[in-house]
C-alpha positions as protocol buffer text, in pm:
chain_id: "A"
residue {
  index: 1
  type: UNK
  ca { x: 14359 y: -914 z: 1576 }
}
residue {
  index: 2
  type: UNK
  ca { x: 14021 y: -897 z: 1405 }
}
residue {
  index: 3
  type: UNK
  ca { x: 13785 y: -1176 z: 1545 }
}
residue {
  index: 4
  type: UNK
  ca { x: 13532 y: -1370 z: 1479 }
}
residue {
  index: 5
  type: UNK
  ca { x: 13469 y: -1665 z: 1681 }
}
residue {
  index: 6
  type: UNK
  ca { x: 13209 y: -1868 z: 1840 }
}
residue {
  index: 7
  type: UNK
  ca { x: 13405 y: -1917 z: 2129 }
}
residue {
  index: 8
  type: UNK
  ca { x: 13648 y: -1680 z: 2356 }
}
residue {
  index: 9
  type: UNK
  ca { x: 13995 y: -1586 z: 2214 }
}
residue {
  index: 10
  type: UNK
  ca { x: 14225 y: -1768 z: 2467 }
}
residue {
  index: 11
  type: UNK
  ca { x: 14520 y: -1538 z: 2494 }
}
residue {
  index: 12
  type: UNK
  ca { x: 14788 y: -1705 z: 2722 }
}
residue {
  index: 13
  type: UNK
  ca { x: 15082 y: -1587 z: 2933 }
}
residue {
  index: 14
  type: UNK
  ca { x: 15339 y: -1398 z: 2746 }
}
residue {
  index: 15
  type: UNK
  ca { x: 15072 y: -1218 z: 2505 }
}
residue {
  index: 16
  type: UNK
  ca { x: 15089 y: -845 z: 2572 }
}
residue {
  index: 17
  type: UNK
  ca { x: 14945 y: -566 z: 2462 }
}
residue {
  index: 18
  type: UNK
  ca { x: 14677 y: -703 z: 2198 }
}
residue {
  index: 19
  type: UNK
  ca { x: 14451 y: -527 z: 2020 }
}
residue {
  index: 20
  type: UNK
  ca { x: 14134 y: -701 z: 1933 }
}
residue {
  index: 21
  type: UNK
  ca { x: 13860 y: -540 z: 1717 }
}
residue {
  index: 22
  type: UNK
  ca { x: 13556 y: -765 z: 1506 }
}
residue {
  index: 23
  type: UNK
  ca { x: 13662 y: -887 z: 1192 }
}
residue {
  index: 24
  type: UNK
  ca { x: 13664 y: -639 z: 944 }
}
residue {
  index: 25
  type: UNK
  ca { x: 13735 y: -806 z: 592 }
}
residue {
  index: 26
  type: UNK
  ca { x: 13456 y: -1018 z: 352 }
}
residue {
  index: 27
  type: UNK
  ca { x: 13493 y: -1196 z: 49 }
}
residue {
  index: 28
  type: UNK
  ca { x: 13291 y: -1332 z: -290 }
}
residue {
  index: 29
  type: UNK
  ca { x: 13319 y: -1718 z: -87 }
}
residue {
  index: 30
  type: UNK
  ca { x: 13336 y: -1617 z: 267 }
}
residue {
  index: 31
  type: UNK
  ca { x: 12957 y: -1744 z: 369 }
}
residue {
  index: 32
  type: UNK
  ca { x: 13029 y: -2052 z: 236 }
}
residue {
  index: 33
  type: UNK
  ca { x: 13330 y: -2127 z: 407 }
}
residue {
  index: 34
  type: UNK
  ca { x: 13167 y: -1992 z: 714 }
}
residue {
  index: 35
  type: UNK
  ca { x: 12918 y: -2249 z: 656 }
}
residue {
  index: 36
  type: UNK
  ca { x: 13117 y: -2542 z: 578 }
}
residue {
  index: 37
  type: UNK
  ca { x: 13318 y: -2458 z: 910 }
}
residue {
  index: 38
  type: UNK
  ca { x: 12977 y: -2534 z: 1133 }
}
residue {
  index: 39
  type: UNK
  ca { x: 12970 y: -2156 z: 1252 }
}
residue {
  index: 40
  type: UNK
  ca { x: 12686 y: -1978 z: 1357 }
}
residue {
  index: 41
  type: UNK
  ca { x: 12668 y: -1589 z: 1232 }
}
residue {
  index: 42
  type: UNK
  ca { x: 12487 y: -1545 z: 1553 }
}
residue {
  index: 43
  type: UNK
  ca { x: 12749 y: -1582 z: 1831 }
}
residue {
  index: 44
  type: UNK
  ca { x: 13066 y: -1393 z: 1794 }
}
residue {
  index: 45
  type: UNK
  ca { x: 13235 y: -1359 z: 2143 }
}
residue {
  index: 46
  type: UNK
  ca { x: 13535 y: -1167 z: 1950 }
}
residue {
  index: 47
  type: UNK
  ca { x: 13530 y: -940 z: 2236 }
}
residue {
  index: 48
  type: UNK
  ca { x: 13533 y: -1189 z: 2514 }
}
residue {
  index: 49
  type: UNK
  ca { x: 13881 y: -1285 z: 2559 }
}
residue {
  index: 50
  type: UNK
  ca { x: 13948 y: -1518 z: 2813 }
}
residue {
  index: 51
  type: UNK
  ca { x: 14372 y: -1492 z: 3009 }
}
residue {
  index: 52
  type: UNK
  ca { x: 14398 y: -1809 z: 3228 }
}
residue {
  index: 53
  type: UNK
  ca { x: 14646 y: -1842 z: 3473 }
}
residue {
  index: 54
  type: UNK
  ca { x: 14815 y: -2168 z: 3617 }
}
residue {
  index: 55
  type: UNK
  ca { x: 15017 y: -2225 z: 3939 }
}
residue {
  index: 56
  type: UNK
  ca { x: 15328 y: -2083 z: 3791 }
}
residue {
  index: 57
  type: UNK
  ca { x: 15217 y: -1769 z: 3611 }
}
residue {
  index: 58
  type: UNK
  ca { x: 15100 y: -1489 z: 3866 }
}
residue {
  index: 59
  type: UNK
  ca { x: 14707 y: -1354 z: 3769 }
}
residue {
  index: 60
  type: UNK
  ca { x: 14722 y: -1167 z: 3437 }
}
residue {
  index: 61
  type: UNK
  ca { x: 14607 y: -799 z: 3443 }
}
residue {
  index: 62
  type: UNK
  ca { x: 14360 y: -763 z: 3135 }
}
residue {
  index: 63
  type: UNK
  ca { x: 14391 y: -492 z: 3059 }
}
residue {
  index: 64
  type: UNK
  ca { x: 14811 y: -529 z: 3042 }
}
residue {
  index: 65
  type: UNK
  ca { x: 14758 y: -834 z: 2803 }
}
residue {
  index: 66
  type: UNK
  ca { x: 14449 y: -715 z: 2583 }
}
residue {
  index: 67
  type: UNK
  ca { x: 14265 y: -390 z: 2474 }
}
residue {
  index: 68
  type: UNK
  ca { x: 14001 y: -288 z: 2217 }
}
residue {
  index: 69
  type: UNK
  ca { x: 14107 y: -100 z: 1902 }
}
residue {
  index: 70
  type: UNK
  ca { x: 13919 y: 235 z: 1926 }
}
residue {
  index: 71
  type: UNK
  ca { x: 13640 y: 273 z: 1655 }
}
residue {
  index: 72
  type: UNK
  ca { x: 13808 y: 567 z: 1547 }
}
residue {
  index: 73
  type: UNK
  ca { x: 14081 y: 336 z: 1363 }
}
residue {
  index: 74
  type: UNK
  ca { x: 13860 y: 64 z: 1270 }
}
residue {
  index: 75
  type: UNK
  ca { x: 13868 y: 0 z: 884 }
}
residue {
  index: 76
  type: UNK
  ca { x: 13682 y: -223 z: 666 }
}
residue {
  index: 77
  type: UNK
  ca { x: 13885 y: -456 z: 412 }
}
residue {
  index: 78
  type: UNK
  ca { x: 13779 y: -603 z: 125 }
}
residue {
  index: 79
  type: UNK
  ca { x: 14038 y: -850 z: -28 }
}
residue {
  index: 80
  type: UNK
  ca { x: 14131 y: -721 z: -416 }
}
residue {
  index: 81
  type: UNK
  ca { x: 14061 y: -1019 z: -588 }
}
residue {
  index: 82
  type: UNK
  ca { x: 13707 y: -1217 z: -718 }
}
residue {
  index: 83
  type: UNK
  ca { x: 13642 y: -1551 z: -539 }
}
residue {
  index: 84
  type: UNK
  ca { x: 13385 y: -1793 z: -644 }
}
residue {
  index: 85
  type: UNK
  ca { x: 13068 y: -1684 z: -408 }
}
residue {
  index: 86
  type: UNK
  ca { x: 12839 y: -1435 z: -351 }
}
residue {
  index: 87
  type: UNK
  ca { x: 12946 y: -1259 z: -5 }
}
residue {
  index: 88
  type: UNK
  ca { x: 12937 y: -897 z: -102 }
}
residue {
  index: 89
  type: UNK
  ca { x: 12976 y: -737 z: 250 }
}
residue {
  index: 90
  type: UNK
  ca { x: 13036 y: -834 z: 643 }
}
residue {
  index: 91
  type: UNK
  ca { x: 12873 y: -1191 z: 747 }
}
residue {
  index: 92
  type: UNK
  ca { x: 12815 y: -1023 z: 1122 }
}
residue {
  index: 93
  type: UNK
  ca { x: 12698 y: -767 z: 1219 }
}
residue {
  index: 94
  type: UNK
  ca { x: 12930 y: -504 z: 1380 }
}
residue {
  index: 95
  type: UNK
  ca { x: 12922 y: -338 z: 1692 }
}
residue {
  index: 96
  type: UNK
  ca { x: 12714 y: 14 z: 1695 }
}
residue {
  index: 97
  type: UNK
  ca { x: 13025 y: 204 z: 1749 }
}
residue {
  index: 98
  type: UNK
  ca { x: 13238 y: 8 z: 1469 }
}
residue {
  index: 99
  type: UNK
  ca { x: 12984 y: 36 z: 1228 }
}
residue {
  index: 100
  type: UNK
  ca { x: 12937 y: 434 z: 1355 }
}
residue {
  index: 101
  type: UNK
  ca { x: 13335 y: 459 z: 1265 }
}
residue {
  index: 102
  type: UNK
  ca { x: 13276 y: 258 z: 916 }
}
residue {
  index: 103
  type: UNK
  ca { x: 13035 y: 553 z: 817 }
}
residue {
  index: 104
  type: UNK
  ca { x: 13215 y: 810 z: 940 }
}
residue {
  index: 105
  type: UNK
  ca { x: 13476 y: 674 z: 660 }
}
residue {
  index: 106
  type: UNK
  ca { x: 13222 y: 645 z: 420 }
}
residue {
  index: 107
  type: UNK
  ca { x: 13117 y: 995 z: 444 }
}
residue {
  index: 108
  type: UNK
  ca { x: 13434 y: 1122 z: 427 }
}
residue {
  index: 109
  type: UNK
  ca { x: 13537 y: 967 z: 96 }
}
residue {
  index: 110
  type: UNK
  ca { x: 13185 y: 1070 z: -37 }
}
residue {
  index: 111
  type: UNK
  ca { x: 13317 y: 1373 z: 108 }
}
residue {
  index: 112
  type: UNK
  ca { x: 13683 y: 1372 z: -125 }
}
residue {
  index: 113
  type: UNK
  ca { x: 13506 y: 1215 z: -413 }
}
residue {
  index: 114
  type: UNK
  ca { x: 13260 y: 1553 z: -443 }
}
residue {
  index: 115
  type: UNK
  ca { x: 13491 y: 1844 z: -362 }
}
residue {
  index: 116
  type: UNK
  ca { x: 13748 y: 1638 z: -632 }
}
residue {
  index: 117
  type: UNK
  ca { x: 13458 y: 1618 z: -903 }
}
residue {
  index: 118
  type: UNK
  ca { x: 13395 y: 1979 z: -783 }
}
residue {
  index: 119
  type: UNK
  ca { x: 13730 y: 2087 z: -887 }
}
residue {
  index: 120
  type: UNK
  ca { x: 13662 y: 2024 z: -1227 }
}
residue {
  index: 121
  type: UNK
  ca { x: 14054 y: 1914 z: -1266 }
}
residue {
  index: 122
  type: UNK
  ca { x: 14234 y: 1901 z: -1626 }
}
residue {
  index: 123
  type: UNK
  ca { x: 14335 y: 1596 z: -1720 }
}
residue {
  index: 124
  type: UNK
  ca { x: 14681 y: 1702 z: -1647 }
}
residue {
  index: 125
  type: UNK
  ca { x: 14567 y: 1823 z: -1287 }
}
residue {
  index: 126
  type: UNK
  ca { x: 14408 y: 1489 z: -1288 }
}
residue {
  index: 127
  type: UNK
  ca { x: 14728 y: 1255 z: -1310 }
}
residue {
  index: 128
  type: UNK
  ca { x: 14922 y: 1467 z: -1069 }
}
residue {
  index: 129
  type: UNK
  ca { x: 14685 y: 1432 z: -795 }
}
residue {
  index: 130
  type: UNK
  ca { x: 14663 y: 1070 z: -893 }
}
residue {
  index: 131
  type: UNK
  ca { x: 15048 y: 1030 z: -875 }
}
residue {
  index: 132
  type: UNK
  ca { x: 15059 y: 1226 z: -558 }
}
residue {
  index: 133
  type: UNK
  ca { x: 14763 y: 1027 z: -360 }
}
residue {
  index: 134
  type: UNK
  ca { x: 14972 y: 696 z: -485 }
}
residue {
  index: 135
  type: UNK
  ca { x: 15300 y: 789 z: -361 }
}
residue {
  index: 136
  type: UNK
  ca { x: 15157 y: 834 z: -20 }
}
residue {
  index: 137
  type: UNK
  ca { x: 14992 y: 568 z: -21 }
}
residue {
  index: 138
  type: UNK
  ca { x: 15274 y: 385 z: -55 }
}
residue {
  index: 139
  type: UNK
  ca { x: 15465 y: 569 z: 168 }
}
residue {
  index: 140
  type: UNK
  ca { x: 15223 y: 506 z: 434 }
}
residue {
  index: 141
  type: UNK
  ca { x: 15202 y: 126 z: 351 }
}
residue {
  index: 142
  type: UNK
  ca { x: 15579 y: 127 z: 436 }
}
residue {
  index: 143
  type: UNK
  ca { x: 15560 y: 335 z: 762 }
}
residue {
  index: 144
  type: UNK
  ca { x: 15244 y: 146 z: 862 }
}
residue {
  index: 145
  type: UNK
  ca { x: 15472 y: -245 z: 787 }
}
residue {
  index: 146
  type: UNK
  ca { x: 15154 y: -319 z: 548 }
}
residue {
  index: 147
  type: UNK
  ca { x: 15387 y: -359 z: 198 }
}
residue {
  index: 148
  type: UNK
  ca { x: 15466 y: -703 z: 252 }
}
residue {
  index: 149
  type: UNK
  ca { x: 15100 y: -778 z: 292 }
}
residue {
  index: 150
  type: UNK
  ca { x: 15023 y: -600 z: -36 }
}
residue {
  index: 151
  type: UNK
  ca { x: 15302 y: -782 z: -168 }
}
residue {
  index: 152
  type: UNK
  ca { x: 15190 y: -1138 z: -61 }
}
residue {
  index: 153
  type: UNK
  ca { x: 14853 y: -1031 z: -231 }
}
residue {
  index: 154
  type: UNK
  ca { x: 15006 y: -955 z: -565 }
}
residue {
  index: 155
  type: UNK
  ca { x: 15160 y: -1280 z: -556 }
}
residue {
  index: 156
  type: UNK
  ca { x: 14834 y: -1456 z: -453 }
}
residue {
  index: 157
  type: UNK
  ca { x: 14645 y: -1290 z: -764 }
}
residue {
  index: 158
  type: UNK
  ca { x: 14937 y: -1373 z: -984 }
}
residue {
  index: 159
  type: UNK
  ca { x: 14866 y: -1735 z: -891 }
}
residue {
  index: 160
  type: UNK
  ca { x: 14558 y: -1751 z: -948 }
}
């Protein structure tokens, strides 16, 4: 789950093995809504679960029930589609080791995009590279359970 909240997740008996990390996704009207909500960009306790227990459920063990996604797999996510707003990036600030990870990412692709240019690839090279990176792509939206999601999107933005 990627949080952010004023107040501690609540994560009750029969929740296992969750990964939390802060919320990694913006949009054009985000702020706003953010705003209109009554939340203040200056407490996030995303990372503050709390796992009650009552008489009938023994003391939950933590770290059984929740864990923190490793900054190594932390991604950014910006939703495909234009909004009415002006949010152009995160509302929060992240974490030093999240926002290590995020440009760790970013220099990598920087990374790709110059040894690509570098090439100096025919147009024919071009589209077969293009083709390839797009089949896996989608091949790893399949293995990863993530092509429904890009589904629902499509048929969000054909809505719209």
């Amino acid at each position: 789950m990627f949080l952010f909240t004023p107040t501690q997740p609540l994560l009750l008996a029969g929740c296992d093995d969750i990964t939390i990390a802060p919320y990694n996704t913006y949009y054009s009207s985000l702020a706003g809504h953010i705003a209109h909500a009554g939340f203040s960009l200056s407490i996030n306790k995303w990372n503050q679960p709390l796992t009650p227990t009552s008489s009938e459920v023994p003391a939950l063990d933590d770290s059984r029930v929740w864990h923190l996604l490793s900054p190594s797999n932390f991604n950014l996510y910006q939703i495909p589609f234009q909004t009415d707003g002006t949010t152009n990036g995160l509302v929060h600030r992240l974490p030093p080791e999240y926002e290590a990870a995020v440009k760790r990412s970013r220099d990598r692709l920087t990374e790709w995009y110059n040894t690509v240019e570098k090439a100096e690839l025919t147009d024919l090279q071009t589209n077969q590279l293009a083709s390839t990176i797009q089949a896996r792509f989608h091949d790893w939206l399949e293995c990863m359970g993530y092509s429904k999601e890009l589904e629902s999107l499509a048929k969000y933005r054909e809505r719209s």
